[in-house]
XYZ file of C-alpha atoms in Angstrom:
567
model
C 8.451 -1.581 10.122
C 12.668 -1.474 10.282
C 14.443 -0.043 7.510
C 17.147 -2.504 5.625
C 19.737 -0.736 8.160
C 17.704 -1.183 10.685
C 17.394 -4.759 10.406
C 20.993 -5.606 8.365
C 22.519 -4.386 12.037
C 19.706 -6.451 14.642
C 21.646 -9.360 13.626
C 24.215 -9.708 15.570
C 21.794 -8.281 18.504
C 19.413 -11.335 17.763
C 22.928 -13.829 18.026
C 23.556 -12.602 21.166
C 19.802 -13.143 22.502
C 19.709 -16.206 21.716
C 22.222 -18.147 23.910
C 20.821 -15.476 26.438
C 17.901 -16.856 25.549
C 19.135 -21.272 25.723
C 20.624 -20.260 29.882
C 17.540 -19.014 30.514
C 15.292 -21.784 29.208
C 18.037 -24.542 31.312
C 17.817 -22.543 34.199
C 15.866 -24.413 37.066
C 15.390 -21.867 39.462
C 14.802 -17.501 39.157
C 16.149 -15.683 36.491
C 18.851 -14.271 36.181
C 21.740 -17.104 37.837
C 23.151 -18.294 34.178
C 23.849 -21.590 33.581
C 26.254 -23.277 31.313
C 24.899 -23.125 27.272
C 25.172 -27.448 26.949
C 22.836 -28.389 30.257
C 20.493 -25.161 28.032
C 20.596 -27.924 25.005
C 20.152 -30.841 27.647
C 16.743 -29.525 29.560
C 13.279 -30.455 28.806
C 10.371 -27.865 27.339
C 10.680 -25.143 29.254
C 8.711 -22.570 26.663
C 7.619 -20.152 28.900
C 11.136 -18.940 30.396
C 11.700 -18.734 26.479
C 8.809 -15.773 26.311
C 9.578 -14.276 29.092
C 13.557 -13.935 27.599
C 12.024 -12.561 24.962
C 9.190 -9.810 26.218
C 9.899 -7.036 23.843
C 9.235 -10.287 21.022
C 6.039 -11.109 20.478
C 5.593 -15.649 19.638
C 6.717 -16.388 16.447
C 7.412 -12.630 15.727
C 10.280 -13.615 13.508
C 8.514 -16.385 11.985
C 4.850 -15.777 9.561
C 2.803 -13.115 9.290
C -0.273 -13.190 11.718
C -2.593 -13.629 9.027
C -0.653 -15.406 6.614
C -2.451 -19.310 5.945
C -0.032 -21.873 5.874
C -1.094 -25.103 4.337
C -2.758 -27.451 6.973
C -1.364 -29.455 8.913
C -1.544 -32.578 11.456
C 0.655 -30.802 14.420
C 1.981 -35.237 14.363
C 4.579 -36.128 13.487
C 5.496 -37.117 10.270
C 4.894 -40.726 9.490
C 7.952 -41.797 8.892
C 9.576 -39.982 11.571
C 7.095 -41.688 14.566
C 9.309 -45.082 14.402
C 12.515 -42.738 14.919
C 11.023 -40.747 17.760
C 12.337 -41.732 20.663
C 15.987 -41.432 18.695
C 15.800 -38.596 17.419
C 14.606 -37.182 20.647
C 17.720 -37.656 22.533
C 18.656 -34.759 20.324
C 19.165 -31.588 22.190
C 17.611 -29.372 19.935
C 15.012 -31.397 18.963
C 13.557 -30.922 22.255
C 13.509 -27.131 21.479
C 10.088 -25.859 21.344
C 9.350 -24.266 18.273
C 8.969 -20.885 18.854
C 12.821 -21.038 20.345
C 14.113 -22.305 17.464
C 12.754 -20.074 15.296
C 14.762 -17.681 17.313
C 18.121 -19.268 16.493
C 16.915 -19.822 13.609
C 16.131 -16.095 12.786
C 20.008 -14.842 12.797
C 21.822 -18.272 10.885
C 23.185 -17.432 7.090
C 20.911 -19.370 4.814
C 23.927 -21.822 4.821
C 23.757 -22.341 8.458
C 19.401 -22.426 8.628
C 19.748 -25.423 5.979
C 22.236 -26.800 8.433
C 19.976 -26.081 11.423
C 17.528 -27.793 9.399
C 19.299 -31.207 8.684
C 20.269 -32.426 12.274
C 17.303 -34.492 12.306
C 14.088 -35.156 11.061
C 11.807 -33.563 14.001
C 13.713 -30.433 13.693
C 13.198 -29.229 10.566
C 9.334 -30.317 11.117
C 9.231 -27.805 13.311
C 10.978 -24.979 10.870
C 9.519 -26.134 7.633
C 7.027 -23.597 7.666
C 9.409 -21.072 8.929
C 11.730 -22.209 6.027
C 9.056 -22.276 3.612
C 8.004 -18.892 4.072
C 10.841 -17.311 3.655
C 12.382 -18.900 0.948
C 9.541 -20.642 -0.606
C 6.270 -18.199 -0.874
C 8.305 -16.063 -3.013
C 10.597 -17.045 -5.786
C 12.510 -15.797 -8.924
C 13.624 -17.203 -11.651
C 14.231 -17.263 -16.164
C 13.911 -17.852 -19.470
C 15.706 -21.665 -19.427
C 15.351 -24.734 -19.245
C 17.799 -25.153 -16.045
C 15.620 -22.928 -14.087
C 12.531 -23.163 -15.797
C 12.932 -27.270 -14.655
C 14.045 -26.004 -10.916
C 10.183 -24.394 -10.130
C 8.971 -27.414 -11.757
C 10.351 -29.592 -9.383
C 8.992 -27.421 -6.893
C 5.472 -27.622 -7.979
C 5.863 -31.065 -7.912
C 7.601 -31.076 -3.891
C 5.599 -29.926 -0.085
C 7.007 -26.839 -0.422
C 3.892 -26.115 -3.752
C 1.657 -25.667 -1.346
C 3.763 -22.601 -0.280
C 4.336 -20.504 -3.873
C 1.815 -17.929 -4.292
C 4.432 -15.092 -6.076
C 6.757 -16.312 -9.021
C 8.752 -13.977 -10.856
C 10.383 -14.617 -13.859
C 13.883 -11.769 -14.502
C 14.490 -10.523 -17.264
C 17.961 -12.305 -16.476
C 20.038 -12.605 -20.143
C 22.796 -13.842 -21.156
C 25.712 -11.921 -23.123
C 28.825 -12.526 -23.729
C 31.666 -15.760 -22.528
C 34.750 -15.316 -20.842
C 37.185 -17.337 -22.480
C 40.276 -16.369 -19.626
C 42.196 -19.625 -17.967
C 39.795 -20.302 -15.138
C 37.130 -20.860 -17.205
C 35.953 -24.934 -17.434
C 34.993 -26.647 -20.865
C 32.394 -27.301 -19.021
C 31.207 -24.605 -17.854
C 32.054 -22.964 -21.420
C 29.785 -25.010 -23.154
C 26.724 -24.740 -20.619
C 27.114 -21.104 -21.289
C 26.978 -21.078 -24.633
C 24.534 -24.128 -24.573
C 21.895 -21.506 -22.478
C 22.941 -18.653 -24.720
C 21.273 -20.994 -27.845
C 18.316 -21.742 -25.832
C 17.361 -18.362 -25.192
C 17.871 -17.255 -28.949
C 15.716 -20.294 -29.666
C 12.930 -19.501 -27.682
C 12.916 -15.850 -28.760
C 11.971 -17.491 -31.543
C 9.184 -19.560 -30.807
C 8.555 -19.179 -27.569
C 8.808 -21.257 -23.973
C 4.552 -21.307 -22.689
C 4.394 -24.296 -23.040
C 7.338 -24.685 -21.096
C 6.247 -22.791 -18.284
C 2.293 -24.278 -18.339
C 4.485 -27.188 -17.802
C 6.160 -25.513 -14.616
C 3.590 -24.083 -12.528
C 0.880 -27.213 -13.441
C 1.118 -27.687 -9.820
C 1.039 -25.128 -8.362
C -2.365 -25.147 -7.139
C -2.316 -21.524 -4.296
C 0.000 -19.387 -6.535
C -1.593 -15.838 -7.128
C 1.061 -14.004 -8.767
C 2.739 -13.264 -11.821
C 5.734 -11.089 -11.741
C 8.394 -10.147 -14.320
C 11.344 -7.328 -13.098
C 14.049 -5.932 -14.681
C 16.394 -5.901 -11.535
C 17.338 -8.046 -7.959
C 15.738 -7.509 -4.239
C 18.186 -5.958 -2.272
C 16.590 -7.820 0.204
C 18.392 -10.806 1.481
C 19.001 -9.364 4.614
C 20.184 -12.888 6.350
C 23.075 -12.848 3.972
C 24.714 -10.050 4.618
C 24.856 -6.380 3.101
C 25.491 -6.174 -0.543
C 22.891 -10.209 -0.886
C 20.095 -9.606 -3.272
C 17.653 -13.090 -4.257
C 18.808 -13.677 -7.635
C 16.476 -15.935 -10.162
C 17.718 -19.139 -10.065
C 20.907 -20.265 -11.721
C 22.753 -16.959 -12.101
C 24.837 -17.444 -10.390
C 26.183 -21.281 -11.740
C 25.688 -19.622 -15.529
C 28.069 -16.002 -14.220
C 31.058 -18.231 -13.867
C 31.542 -18.342 -17.508
C 29.416 -15.196 -19.185
C 28.553 -12.192 -18.127
C 24.734 -12.136 -17.194
C 21.959 -8.761 -17.483
C 19.077 -8.055 -18.074
C 17.774 -7.871 -21.310
C 16.081 -5.858 -23.583
C 12.421 -4.513 -24.176
C 12.458 -7.313 -26.968
C 13.636 -9.757 -24.506
C 10.615 -8.487 -21.888
C 8.007 -8.821 -24.570
C 8.759 -12.635 -24.546
C 9.190 -13.135 -21.406
C 5.645 -11.846 -20.569
C 3.592 -12.972 -23.654
C 4.973 -16.536 -23.249
C 4.221 -16.506 -19.599
C -0.015 -15.294 -19.521
C 0.215 -17.814 -22.791
C 1.555 -20.625 -20.405
C -0.541 -19.618 -17.237
C -3.629 -19.184 -19.512
C -3.078 -22.748 -21.486
C -2.275 -24.406 -17.273
C -5.412 -22.272 -15.903
C -4.121 -20.552 -13.494
C -6.365 -18.869 -11.630
C -4.393 -15.590 -10.919
C -5.357 -12.585 -8.897
C -1.761 -10.074 -9.968
C -0.258 -9.532 -13.050
C 3.061 -7.337 -12.109
C 5.304 -6.115 -14.796
C 8.313 -4.173 -12.912
C 11.125 -1.994 -14.430
C 13.545 -0.505 -12.704
C 14.775 1.150 -16.209
C 12.603 2.894 -18.588
C 9.752 1.339 -18.993
C 9.891 -3.165 -19.377
C 7.578 -2.840 -22.364
C 6.204 -1.294 -25.346
C 2.179 -1.192 -25.599
C 2.589 -3.785 -28.599
C 4.465 -5.646 -26.215
C 1.027 -6.301 -24.790
C -0.895 -7.008 -28.297
C -3.204 -10.016 -27.497
C -4.737 -12.027 -30.894
C -8.170 -11.296 -31.214
C -10.978 -12.730 -30.881
C -9.128 -13.671 -27.528
C -8.801 -17.116 -25.940
C -11.352 -18.847 -24.163
C -8.166 -20.038 -21.449
C -6.310 -16.409 -21.755
C -10.043 -14.383 -21.163
C -10.712 -16.619 -18.401
C -7.487 -15.763 -16.468
C -7.166 -11.218 -16.907
C -10.714 -11.475 -15.594
C -9.656 -13.326 -12.612
C -7.453 -10.445 -12.575
C -7.816 -7.962 -9.207
C -4.178 -6.293 -9.420
C -2.533 -4.967 -12.627
C 0.595 -3.357 -12.627
C 1.859 -2.025 -15.448
C 5.708 -1.009 -16.664
C 5.276 0.504 -20.369
C 7.716 2.650 -22.405
C 5.612 4.941 -24.832
C 7.510 5.544 -27.980
C 6.971 9.240 -29.500
C 4.553 7.913 -32.923
C 1.561 6.493 -29.614
C 1.476 9.610 -27.630
C 1.509 11.756 -31.574
C -0.849 9.294 -33.209
C -1.683 5.645 -32.731
C -1.892 5.935 -28.257
C -2.250 2.905 -26.334
C -4.811 0.746 -28.327
C -2.988 -2.582 -27.278
C -3.197 -1.641 -23.265
C -6.693 0.039 -24.134
C -7.529 -3.968 -24.959
C -5.914 -5.430 -22.870
C -7.691 -3.184 -19.548
C -10.417 -4.213 -20.940
C -10.504 -7.115 -20.819
C -9.579 -7.691 -16.814
C -13.192 -6.111 -15.395
C -12.971 -7.332 -12.077
C -9.104 -5.927 -11.415
C -9.194 -2.902 -7.911
C -6.108 -1.818 -7.747
C -4.526 -0.823 -11.235
C -0.857 0.853 -11.811
C 0.566 2.117 -15.124
C 3.934 3.764 -15.497
C 4.567 5.050 -18.569
C 7.401 6.627 -19.571
C 6.629 9.572 -22.082
C 10.281 10.420 -22.350
C 9.911 13.683 -19.861
C 13.222 15.159 -21.506
C 11.434 15.883 -25.307
C 7.865 16.800 -24.025
C 7.391 20.026 -24.827
C 4.043 20.675 -23.810
C 1.471 20.450 -26.395
C -1.453 17.791 -26.774
C -0.846 14.595 -29.094
C -4.227 13.041 -30.153
C -2.842 9.953 -29.030
C -2.258 10.408 -25.180
C -5.019 12.998 -24.924
C -7.061 10.130 -26.140
C -5.725 7.479 -23.623
C -6.995 9.791 -20.828
C -10.446 10.623 -22.411
C -11.098 6.800 -22.874
C -9.750 6.284 -19.656
C -12.233 8.847 -17.913
C -14.902 7.256 -19.515
C -15.475 10.205 -21.659
C -17.301 10.200 -25.004
C -14.288 9.897 -28.107
C -13.576 13.763 -29.161
C -11.088 12.074 -31.802
C -10.752 9.850 -34.690
C -8.141 8.080 -32.038
C -10.421 7.807 -29.281
C -13.243 6.902 -31.904
C -11.326 3.501 -32.422
C -10.390 2.821 -28.529
C -12.434 -0.722 -27.590
C -14.735 0.819 -25.182
C -14.320 1.637 -21.384
C -13.326 0.244 -18.570
C -15.620 -2.365 -16.358
C -13.694 -2.391 -13.392
C -14.617 -1.034 -10.330
C -11.157 0.075 -9.066
C -10.110 1.140 -5.460
C -6.416 2.326 -6.250
C -5.209 3.562 -8.628
C -1.426 4.136 -9.423
C 0.224 6.568 -12.031
C 3.652 7.053 -12.753
C 5.791 9.049 -15.011
C 3.088 10.427 -16.865
C 2.122 14.189 -18.175
C -1.873 15.406 -17.354
C -3.440 18.035 -16.785
C -5.193 18.511 -12.976
C -8.282 18.608 -14.471
C -8.057 15.908 -16.543
C -6.954 13.914 -13.475
C -9.563 14.799 -11.771
C -11.766 13.773 -14.333
C -10.508 10.021 -14.226
C -10.907 10.855 -10.477
C -14.486 10.881 -10.551
C -14.726 7.908 -13.538
C -14.672 6.204 -11.092
C -16.827 6.060 -7.291
C -14.816 3.118 -5.987
C -11.253 4.749 -5.562
C -10.467 5.077 -1.961
C -6.359 5.675 -2.750
C -4.512 7.549 -5.741
C -1.488 8.095 -6.157
C 0.742 10.417 -8.623
C 4.444 9.268 -8.621
C 7.921 10.402 -10.931
C 5.693 12.492 -12.579
C 4.875 16.107 -13.527
C 1.277 18.349 -13.693
C 0.796 20.946 -15.943
C -1.847 22.551 -18.155
C -2.892 22.182 -21.521
C -1.377 24.897 -23.788
C -2.855 27.792 -24.400
C -4.291 28.235 -20.727
C -4.191 31.593 -18.398
C -6.132 30.785 -15.735
C -2.945 30.064 -13.181
C -1.488 33.126 -12.718
C 1.414 33.180 -14.327
C 4.259 31.983 -11.758
C 2.125 28.942 -11.000
C 3.756 26.201 -10.276
C 3.433 22.348 -9.684
C 2.277 23.962 -5.192
C -0.160 25.465 -7.312
C -1.641 22.419 -9.210
C -0.851 20.397 -6.440
C -3.759 22.663 -4.211
C -5.834 22.231 -7.178
C -5.790 18.459 -7.464
C -6.786 18.220 -3.349
C -9.544 20.730 -4.123
C -10.792 18.306 -6.426
C -10.374 15.265 -5.048
C -12.470 16.987 -2.238
C -15.865 16.111 -3.754
C -14.959 12.727 -4.872
C -14.570 9.437 -2.489
C -10.532 9.141 -2.797
C -9.367 8.883 1.051
C -5.548 9.346 0.756
C -3.725 11.626 -2.252
C 0.169 9.787 -1.975
C 2.438 12.268 -3.982
C 5.705 10.737 -4.342
C 8.162 12.283 -6.837
C 6.982 15.409 -8.750
C 9.181 17.266 -11.581
C 7.921 20.971 -12.207
C 8.777 22.131 -16.043
C 10.902 25.716 -15.545
C 9.834 29.243 -18.023
C 13.725 29.007 -19.397
C 12.192 25.746 -21.641
C 11.539 21.849 -21.929
C 14.987 21.516 -20.549
C 15.127 22.969 -17.122
C 13.726 20.204 -14.301
C 12.456 20.056 -10.942
C 11.974 17.825 -8.879
C 9.720 17.969 -5.452
C 9.890 15.458 -3.412
C 9.239 14.642 0.091
C 11.752 13.184 1.259
C 10.060 9.708 2.291
C 7.184 7.896 -0.317
C 5.472 6.448 2.388
C 3.825 8.951 3.268
C 0.046 9.772 2.479
C -2.032 12.603 2.996
C -5.060 11.557 4.568
C -7.983 13.643 2.979
C -10.634 11.815 5.142
C -11.250 9.084 7.910
C -14.190 8.011 10.395
C -17.549 9.608 10.915
C -16.429 12.277 13.739
C -13.489 12.295 13.817
C -10.942 15.411 12.882
C -8.764 13.760 10.082
C -6.556 17.989 9.016
C -3.637 18.479 11.383
C -0.760 20.122 10.648
C -0.162 19.861 7.054
C 2.417 22.486 6.236
C 4.514 20.115 8.130
C 3.799 16.858 6.390
C 3.658 18.653 2.890
C 6.887 19.829 3.043
C 8.067 19.848 0.144
C 11.882 20.966 -0.837
C 11.915 22.262 -4.174
C 15.283 21.534 -6.736
C 16.264 24.414 -8.589
C 18.594 24.643 -11.923
C 20.625 26.481 -10.368
C 20.794 23.726 -7.206
C 19.344 25.534 -5.076
C 16.114 24.489 -2.987
C 13.837 26.744 -1.389
C 10.964 25.361 1.168
C 7.234 25.709 -0.244
C 5.715 23.939 3.050
C 2.719 26.155 2.851
C 1.466 24.724 -0.183
C -1.752 23.481 1.228
C -1.637 25.448 4.735
C -3.941 28.354 2.769
C -6.118 25.277 1.905
C -6.873 23.471 5.208
C -6.588 26.070 7.980
C -4.574 25.522 10.986
C -6.678 24.185 13.015
C -8.074 21.688 11.035
C -5.603 17.803 11.395
C -3.865 16.423 8.363
C -2.102 12.625 9.397
C 0.623 10.598 7.781
C -0.134 7.150 6.925
C 1.304 4.507 5.846
C 0.778 3.448 2.654
C 1.591 0.014 2.403
C 1.584 -0.395 -1.083
C 4.342 -1.466 -3.652
C 4.748 1.875 -4.657
C 6.448 2.785 -8.435
C 8.950 -0.503 -8.024
C 11.030 0.115 -7.303
C 10.260 -0.427 -3.889
C 8.236 -3.491 -4.728
C 9.592 -5.991 -2.868
C 8.086 -4.984 0.874
C 10.786 -6.802 2.829
C 9.083 -10.675 0.499
C 12.276 -12.595 -0.193
C 12.263 -14.096 -3.985
C 14.726 -15.624 -4.767
C 16.347 -19.300 -3.343
C 17.877 -20.259 -0.629
C 20.427 -22.099 -2.519
C 22.340 -20.164 -5.253
C 23.151 -16.604 -4.715
């Protein structure tokens, strides 16, 4: 998989490849004889030559993944085209094979890509899947009437069959500009939209969202996020996928990402709206690059739960939540609303919980509320009044569990793993491994390396096949304010614990687990022997590319999630 910089750098090369391919396609004789570009556009279909022009690129490499299922369509042209077919076939572009048109479109900017599609209906028909997959498979909106109306228009168009991932940004309007460069109409529009968002915060907008997604038969994912994806490579190095409508509103004022109250309003309204629309989504994601997007109280659901909401939650197989846990939650109350939500998602297979525990204020003690939640997640019997008041233990059969920004001991982490015999992947991100206060078992100088080794030892007796430690935090003995960040340089490597029967799975453990510990004095030391003594040198350890979204932030995976004409 190419990096973001490599993708951007490759656009210029792709443009040169397109010109060379056009020349090769036009050659009547042996390859290697140059032909004018104008001649290339007038030659008949020679797709076999086109393929030889790109020996490094498989057929439709710039188009759709091989496993992506497109809406069914006939190879015949749409009926409205047939009357004009002869006339349009005179177009040089219309006579090019679909593979070559896709290659031409690949390095173009969004504006140029749209212009290419507009040359004639035949070209539009050939590039429809390519265009729709990039710009309408995943799309981002904001909570305004204009943006939701755009979503509704898409749901009633031919692109509705492509849209499977709807992103709602927490974009919120703050202060308008009052200089002479802003027109009166722009000021009025901004002010009206800001007032509308305030009204949404009071009375809700679930019915508007319900109406907007009612026509999306292939909707699978609802996603709330407080950031923009920087993967819009087609339009330059700094281009981002933004919510529909943001560019226009920024002409007249400030548009930023809202606070926790606004994120809570969005979460509750899209959940109720999707339930009212009888959406059959498989994934619900709340992703934050800031300090948690929701509180436990944000997850509150009226009891008894409405049947349509219960049906929506029961259909989820993937649940990602970013939560800010406040001091009272950790000390006394716990996370009752999160527990109630998880108890009503029995079919979740991939659970990711980023629970920001305000680590800078953590004093090392075990708070009843937090330990109660960990015990509940591990399906342990109640040991305190806090956990005794929780809902019944979760019933889902997890295959992947991602925990981020938490404080946990190896024993409690392993207890959670043991509660899910179907678990195959465990990820731990930006978290602190620690021992309960008063524990004397670890050596005096034991740190995160020792605790990670304990986790690896315990995982040997479970069904987990892959362990992914991303960025672990180690606290020093000088005080709770001193933190050591432990990272392995890349978030894509993982520790493969076991593989196919009969194969050797462990090799070169020391080079794989090469942590760099940054001390408070800004000195680095290597602890590459972290598990070398646990896995002998003759064993086999392999790194694999984890295809998951990780902690984010890393969430986009190169997918587009904005609109093609706004930003």
